[in-house]
Structure formats: structure tokens, C-alpha cells
Coordinates of C-alpha atoms in Angstrom, one line a residue:
X10 CA -30.0 13.3 -4.3
X11 CA -33.2 11.3 -4.2
X12 CA -32.6 8.2 -2.2
X13 CA -36.2 7.3 -2.0
X14 CA -36.4 6.1 -5.6
X15 CA -36.1 2.3 -5.9
X16 CA -34.1 2.5 -9.1
X17 CA -31.2 4.3 -7.4
X18 CA -28.4 2.3 -5.7
X19 CA -29.9 -1.0 -6.8
X20 CA -27.7 -3.9 -6.0
X21 CA -29.9 -6.9 -5.4
X22 CA -32.4 -8.8 -7.6
X23 CA -35.7 -9.6 -6.0
X24 CA -37.1 -13.1 -6.5
X25 CA -37.8 -15.9 -4.1
X26 CA -34.3 -17.1 -2.9
X27 CA -35.3 -20.7 -3.2
X28 CA -36.8 -20.3 -6.7
X29 CA -34.8 -21.5 -9.7
X30 CA -33.1 -18.6 -11.5
X31 CA -31.6 -18.8 -15.0
X32 CA -28.6 -16.8 -13.9
X33 CA -27.0 -15.3 -10.9
X34 CA -27.0 -11.5 -11.5
X35 CA -23.7 -9.6 -11.0
X36 CA -23.5 -6.0 -10.0
X37 CA -20.6 -3.6 -9.7
X38 CA -21.0 -0.6 -7.4
X39 CA -24.5 0.0 -6.1
X40 CA -25.9 -1.9 -9.1
X41 CA -24.4 0.5 -11.7
X42 CA -22.1 -0.4 -14.5
X43 CA -18.9 1.3 -13.4
X44 CA -19.6 4.6 -11.9
X45 CA -18.7 5.6 -8.3
X46 CA -21.8 7.6 -7.3
X47 CA -21.0 8.0 -3.6
X48 CA -18.4 7.2 -0.9
X49 CA -20.5 4.3 0.3
X50 CA -24.2 3.3 0.7
X51 CA -26.2 2.7 3.8
X52 CA -29.9 1.9 4.2
X53 CA -32.2 0.0 6.5
X54 CA -33.1 -3.6 5.7
X55 CA -36.8 -2.6 5.5
X56 CA -36.2 0.3 3.0
X57 CA -36.0 -2.0 0.1
X58 CA -37.0 -5.4 1.4
X59 CA -40.5 -4.3 2.3
X60 CA -41.1 -3.5 -1.4
X61 CA -40.4 -7.1 -2.4
X62 CA -41.9 -9.3 0.2
X63 CA -38.8 -9.2 2.3
X64 CA -36.7 -11.4 -0.1
X65 CA -33.5 -10.5 -2.0
X66 CA -32.6 -13.1 -4.6
X67 CA -29.2 -14.7 -5.4
X68 CA -26.7 -12.3 -6.8
X69 CA -23.1 -11.1 -6.4
X70 CA -21.2 -7.8 -6.4
X71 CA -17.8 -7.4 -8.1
X72 CA -16.7 -4.2 -6.5
X73 CA -18.6 -4.0 -3.3
X74 CA -18.1 -5.4 0.2
X75 CA -21.4 -5.6 2.1
X76 CA -22.2 -5.8 5.8
X77 CA -25.7 -6.6 7.0
X78 CA -26.6 -6.0 10.6
X79 CA -29.9 -7.6 11.8
X80 CA -30.8 -5.6 14.9
X81 CA -34.1 -7.3 15.6
X82 CA -36.1 -10.0 13.7
X83 CA -35.4 -13.2 11.9
X84 CA -34.4 -14.5 8.5
X85 CA -32.1 -16.7 6.4
X86 CA -29.0 -15.8 4.5
X87 CA -28.0 -18.0 1.6
X88 CA -24.2 -17.9 1.2
X89 CA -22.0 -20.0 -1.1
X90 CA -21.3 -22.3 1.9
X91 CA -25.0 -22.9 2.4
X92 CA -28.0 -21.4 4.3
X93 CA -27.5 -19.6 7.7
X94 CA -30.3 -18.7 10.1
X95 CA -30.5 -15.1 11.1
X96 CA -31.7 -13.7 14.5
X97 CA -31.4 -10.6 16.5
X98 CA -27.9 -9.2 16.7
X99 CA -26.6 -11.1 13.7
X100 CA -23.8 -9.7 11.5
X101 CA -23.6 -11.0 8.0
X102 CA -20.3 -10.4 6.2
X103 CA -20.5 -10.6 2.4
X104 CA -17.1 -10.1 0.6
X105 CA -16.8 -9.0 -3.0
X106 CA -17.8 -11.7 -5.4
X107 CA -19.7 -13.9 -2.9
X108 CA -23.0 -15.2 -4.2
X109 CA -25.7 -14.5 -1.6
X110 CA -29.4 -14.1 -1.0
X111 CA -31.7 -13.1 1.9
X112 CA -35.2 -13.7 3.2
X113 CA -36.5 -11.8 6.3
X114 CA -39.5 -12.0 8.5
X115 CA -41.8 -9.0 8.0
X116 CA -40.8 -6.1 10.4
X117 CA -37.1 -7.1 10.6
X118 CA -35.0 -4.2 11.7
X119 CA -31.4 -3.5 10.8
X120 CA -29.0 -2.0 8.2
X121 CA -27.1 -2.8 5.0
X122 CA -23.8 -1.1 4.4
X123 CA -22.1 -1.3 1.0
X124 CA -18.4 -0.4 0.9
X125 CA -16.4 0.0 -2.3
X126 CA -13.4 -2.3 -2.6
X127 CA -11.1 0.7 -2.8
X128 CA -12.3 2.0 0.6
X129 CA -12.0 -1.4 2.2
X130 CA -8.5 -1.9 0.7
X131 CA -7.3 1.5 1.8
X132 CA -8.3 0.9 5.4
X133 CA -7.1 -2.8 5.7
X134 CA -4.0 -2.7 3.5
X135 CA -1.7 -2.5 6.6
X136 CA -3.8 -4.8 8.8
X137 CA -3.7 -8.3 7.2
X138 CA -5.3 -9.9 10.3
X139 CA -8.4 -7.7 9.9
X140 CA -8.3 -8.3 6.1
X141 CA -8.4 -12.0 6.8
X142 CA -11.4 -11.7 9.1
X143 CA -13.6 -9.9 6.6
X144 CA -12.4 -11.9 3.5
X145 CA -14.7 -14.8 4.2
X146 CA -18.5 -14.8 4.0
X147 CA -20.2 -15.5 7.3
X148 CA -23.2 -14.9 9.5
X149 CA -22.3 -14.5 13.2
X150 CA -24.2 -13.6 16.4
X151 CA -22.6 -10.7 18.1
X152 CA -22.2 -10.1 21.9
X153 CA -24.3 -7.5 23.6
X154 CA -21.6 -4.9 24.0
X155 CA -20.6 -5.0 20.3
X156 CA -24.2 -5.1 19.3
X157 CA -25.0 -1.9 21.1
X158 CA -22.0 -0.1 19.6
X159 CA -22.8 -1.4 16.1
X160 CA -26.3 -0.2 16.4
X161 CA -25.2 3.3 17.5
X162 CA -22.6 3.6 14.7
X163 CA -25.0 2.4 12.0
X164 CA -27.7 4.8 13.1
X165 CA -25.1 7.6 12.9
X166 CA -23.9 6.5 9.5
X167 CA -27.5 6.4 8.2
X168 CA -28.1 9.9 9.5
X169 CA -24.9 11.2 7.9
X170 CA -25.7 9.4 4.6
X171 CA -29.1 11.0 4.1
X172 CA -28.0 14.4 5.5
X173 CA -27.8 17.4 3.1
X174 CA -24.6 17.8 1.1
X175 CA -21.8 19.6 2.9
X176 CA -18.0 19.9 2.4
X177 CA -17.1 17.4 5.1
X178 CA -19.7 14.8 4.1
X179 CA -17.3 12.4 2.4
X180 CA -14.9 12.6 5.4
X181 CA -17.7 11.8 7.8
X182 CA -18.9 8.9 5.8
X183 CA -15.4 7.4 5.4
X184 CA -14.8 7.8 9.1
X185 CA -18.0 6.2 10.2
X186 CA -17.8 3.5 7.5
X187 CA -14.3 2.6 8.6
X188 CA -15.4 2.4 12.2
X189 CA -18.2 0.0 11.2
X190 CA -15.8 -2.1 9.2
X191 CA -13.3 -2.2 12.1
X192 CA -16.0 -3.2 14.6
X193 CA -17.3 -5.8 12.3
X194 CA -13.8 -7.3 11.9
X195 CA -13.4 -7.4 15.6
X196 CA -16.8 -9.0 16.2
X197 CA -16.2 -11.6 13.4
X198 CA -12.8 -12.3 14.9
X199 CA -14.3 -13.2 18.3
X200 CA -17.0 -15.4 16.7
X201 CA -14.8 -17.1 14.1
X202 CA -12.0 -18.0 16.6
X203 CA -14.1 -21.0 17.8
X204 CA -15.0 -22.2 14.3
X205 CA -11.8 -22.2 12.3
X206 CA -8.9 -24.5 12.3
X207 CA -6.3 -22.7 14.3
X208 CA -3.3 -24.1 12.6
X209 CA -4.7 -23.4 9.1
X210 CA -5.8 -19.9 10.2
X211 CA -2.4 -19.0 11.5
X212 CA -0.8 -20.2 8.3
X213 CA -3.3 -18.2 6.2
X214 CA -2.6 -15.1 8.4
X215 CA 1.1 -15.5 7.8
X216 CA 0.5 -15.9 4.1
X217 CA -1.6 -12.7 4.0
X218 CA 1.1 -10.8 5.8
X219 CA 3.7 -12.0 3.3
X220 CA 1.3 -11.1 0.4
X221 CA 1.0 -7.5 1.7
X222 CA 4.8 -7.2 1.6
X223 CA 5.5 -9.0 -1.7
X224 CA 2.5 -8.8 -4.0
X225 CA 4.4 -6.3 -6.2
X226 CA 7.5 -8.5 -6.3
X227 CA 6.1 -11.1 -8.8
X228 CA 6.4 -13.9 -6.2
X229 CA 5.2 -17.3 -7.3
X230 CA 3.1 -19.7 -5.2
X231 CA 6.3 -21.7 -4.6
X232 CA 8.0 -18.6 -3.3
X233 CA 5.3 -18.0 -0.7
X234 CA 5.2 -21.7 0.3
X235 CA 9.0 -21.7 0.7
X236 CA 8.9 -18.6 2.9
X237 CA 6.3 -20.2 5.1
X238 CA 8.1 -23.6 5.2
X239 CA 5.2 -25.6 3.8
X240 CA 4.6 -27.2 0.4
X241 CA 2.7 -25.4 -2.3
X242 CA 0.0 -28.1 -2.2
X243 CA -0.6 -27.6 1.6
X244 CA -0.7 -23.9 1.3
X245 CA -3.2 -24.1 -1.5
X246 CA -5.3 -26.6 0.4
X247 CA -5.5 -24.2 3.4
X248 CA -6.4 -21.3 1.2
X249 CA -9.2 -23.2 -0.6
X250 CA -10.7 -24.4 2.7
X251 CA -10.7 -20.8 4.1
X252 CA -11.5 -18.8 1.0
X253 CA -12.6 -21.1 -1.7
X254 CA -9.8 -19.9 -4.0
X255 CA -6.4 -21.1 -4.8
X256 CA -3.3 -19.2 -3.7
X257 CA -2.6 -18.0 -7.3
X258 CA -6.1 -16.3 -7.4
X259 CA -5.6 -14.6 -4.1
X260 CA -2.2 -13.2 -5.3
X261 CA -3.8 -12.0 -8.5
X262 CA -6.7 -10.5 -6.7
X263 CA -4.4 -8.5 -4.4
X264 CA -2.3 -7.3 -7.2
X265 CA -5.3 -6.2 -9.2
X266 CA -6.8 -4.4 -6.3
X267 CA -3.6 -2.3 -6.2
X268 CA -3.8 -1.9 -9.9
X269 CA -7.3 -0.5 -9.7
X270 CA -6.2 1.9 -7.0
X271 CA -3.3 3.2 -9.2
X272 CA -5.6 3.4 -12.3
X273 CA -8.3 5.3 -10.4
X274 CA -6.2 7.7 -8.3
X275 CA -3.0 8.3 -10.2
X276 CA -2.0 9.4 -13.7
X277 CA 0.5 6.6 -14.2
X278 CA 0.3 4.9 -17.6
X279 CA -1.1 1.4 -17.8
X280 CA 2.4 0.1 -18.6
X281 CA 3.8 1.8 -15.6
X282 CA 1.1 0.4 -13.3
X283 CA 1.9 -3.1 -14.6
X284 CA 5.6 -2.6 -14.1
X285 CA 5.1 -1.3 -10.5
X286 CA 3.2 -4.6 -9.8
X287 CA 5.9 -6.9 -11.2
X288 CA 4.5 -7.4 -14.7
X289 CA 7.3 -7.1 -17.2
X290 CA 5.0 -7.7 -20.2
X291 CA 2.2 -5.1 -20.5
X292 CA 0.0 -7.6 -22.4
X293 CA 0.3 -10.1 -19.6
X294 CA -0.8 -7.4 -17.1
X295 CA -3.8 -6.5 -19.3
X296 CA -4.8 -10.2 -19.5
X297 CA -4.7 -10.8 -15.8
X298 CA -6.5 -7.5 -15.1
X299 CA -9.3 -8.4 -17.6
X300 CA -9.6 -11.9 -16.2
X301 CA -9.9 -10.6 -12.6
X302 CA -11.8 -7.4 -13.1
X303 CA -13.9 -8.1 -16.2
X304 CA -12.5 -5.3 -18.4
X305 CA -9.2 -3.9 -19.6
X306 CA -7.1 -1.5 -17.5
X307 CA -7.9 1.3 -20.0
X308 CA -11.6 0.6 -19.9
X309 CA -11.5 0.6 -16.1
X310 CA -9.7 4.0 -16.0
X311 CA -12.2 5.4 -18.5
X312 CA -15.1 4.3 -16.3
X313 CA -13.9 5.7 -13.0
X314 CA -12.6 8.9 -14.7
X315 CA -16.1 9.9 -15.9
X316 CA -18.0 12.3 -13.6
X317 CA -20.7 10.3 -11.8
X318 CA -24.2 11.9 -11.7
X319 CA -26.4 9.9 -9.4
X320 CA -29.5 8.6 -11.2
X321 CA -28.1 8.9 -14.7
X322 CA -26.9 5.3 -15.0
X323 CA -29.5 2.9 -16.4
X324 CA -31.3 1.1 -13.6
X325 CA -31.5 -2.8 -13.7
X326 CA -34.7 -4.0 -15.2
X327 CA -35.6 -5.8 -12.0
X328 CA -35.8 -4.0 -8.7
X329 CA -32.9 -4.5 -6.4
X330 CA -31.3 -3.4 -3.2

């Protein structure tokens, strides 16, 4: 597996972040159309940035959660909420779908870890508090102790990622990737506690806990609001402030994440998957899936069922990271 080629694992477009772009490019997993070429991806900031004047232009990922750890150096992250200055020991959390861009000072050191949605979901499904912490884009300075641990873990993850293939490689990558994700959630929790509205944050955590228990029960927004003893309007307002999305979209997103997992890892029919998630009408399930995921359930299953050979997928026409 040649990880030195710039056309492999591309997931960013390189232009000046401040320059006007005709569109915001969208990428699925590691820049490829629908394949799952590896358990995760890990590389240094410099590995790709140095090839493009240390700038990664605005783009989004539909099936990737990214964590950027700036060990030493400076830069700027452009998130949907606005620009954020980056310095040493800064952790940038980029959830799936978040439009983002970066510019670094030459010589900046650190890592970028790209985790498939399915891996993140599997690890955080039973931990709504941690899910909440990594569901919002942010750039946070991390304390010295957490910074040292993150640096050690990421160095080990990079070493494991580039190591020769062996039977336990996927297990090692998942374990280290999960450890990095967990430590990132912990660090973000400490940093975000001072910046969020505590009442709204508690309400959102309670909603997320309910969502994990009832996403397959066809609950409506009014059902969640009633269970939380608030009005649907207030619940939606809190969700929009925290995530930028209405409650209905958060519910759909959680149900469709579960649908993707069933389609990718079970042989259940599309109709059966929809029924398991509370959709009585298969056509309605297919419409919601297509709106959320960008393709039909059958198309998604066909994509993930195809054996992935790294390097066979057509590379983007513009270099990316």
C-alpha cells in the first residue's frame, strides 16, 4: 500500500482558504466515492500541506469525522462558525458534514486523523455525553497532561498505520483510533464546559440520551419535547444553537447512521432495515435515506459491498489531503 502518493487518501482541496471558490467540494471517505479502503487514516499535517503551501481549502466530508492535533506551530482553522486561531497544543474537531479549511505556518507539526462514521458511531453509541462533545466543530487548546498523552497516542497510531500488513492490524488501528477519539472527547469536554450555556447543554445531553433509546421508535419532535418537559420550539432552538440543525434532522441523522450500519454489516433486506428503524413505508425510508446520505439504500449497500482496492478509485482532479 503506497501512502506516499498524493493521489491516495485525498480528502481536501488545495486553494487559498480566503480565495473565492465556485463550490465547496464534498468528499466521502478519504476522498473516494464510496469505498472503504482502510479502517481509518492518519498522517502528519506536513505530509500533505507542505505540497500545497500549507493551505487546505474549504471542503466537507460526508462520511468522515476528522481530528486535527497541532503539536507545534501556528495557523488558522475556518469552521462554519468562523475563523479560529491555532497554536501549539490545539485540538480541532471536525464532525461529518462540517465545512472547514486550514492554513498553517511553514514547519507546523501535528497529525490529522480521519475516522469513518461507522467507527465513531460504534464506539459512542452507548455514550451520549461523549457523542455530544464531538458532535460540534471546535478548536480548543488542550492542557499539558492531555497534550502529552495525545502526542504519544498519535505517534503510535501513525506508526501502526504505516506498518506492514499483519492479521491484527485492523484491531490495533481501531483500538488506538478509539483511544484518540476518547481522549479528544475528554479534552473537548473540559474546554467546552466554560464556553457553552449550561442549561441548554444539559437539555441537549438529555435529548441525546433519549434519542439513543428511542431513535428506532418513530418518535416525533413533540414526543421528545414532551418527555423532556419543554416545548418543541425551545428544544429546536437549543439544538440549532448547539449544532446548527433542527431536532428533526438530528433524529433523521441518527436513524440513518443506524441504517448504514445495518446495510453495511448485515444481510437484512432494505425493507427490513427500514421497519427496524420505525419506517412502516419502505418508500418513505428510501426517501429519508437518500436525502440524508445522498444515495438510495440499495446504492449504498452496493458501494460498501464491493471489495476495495486502495488506489483503484479515481483520484480528485485537484490535490487534496
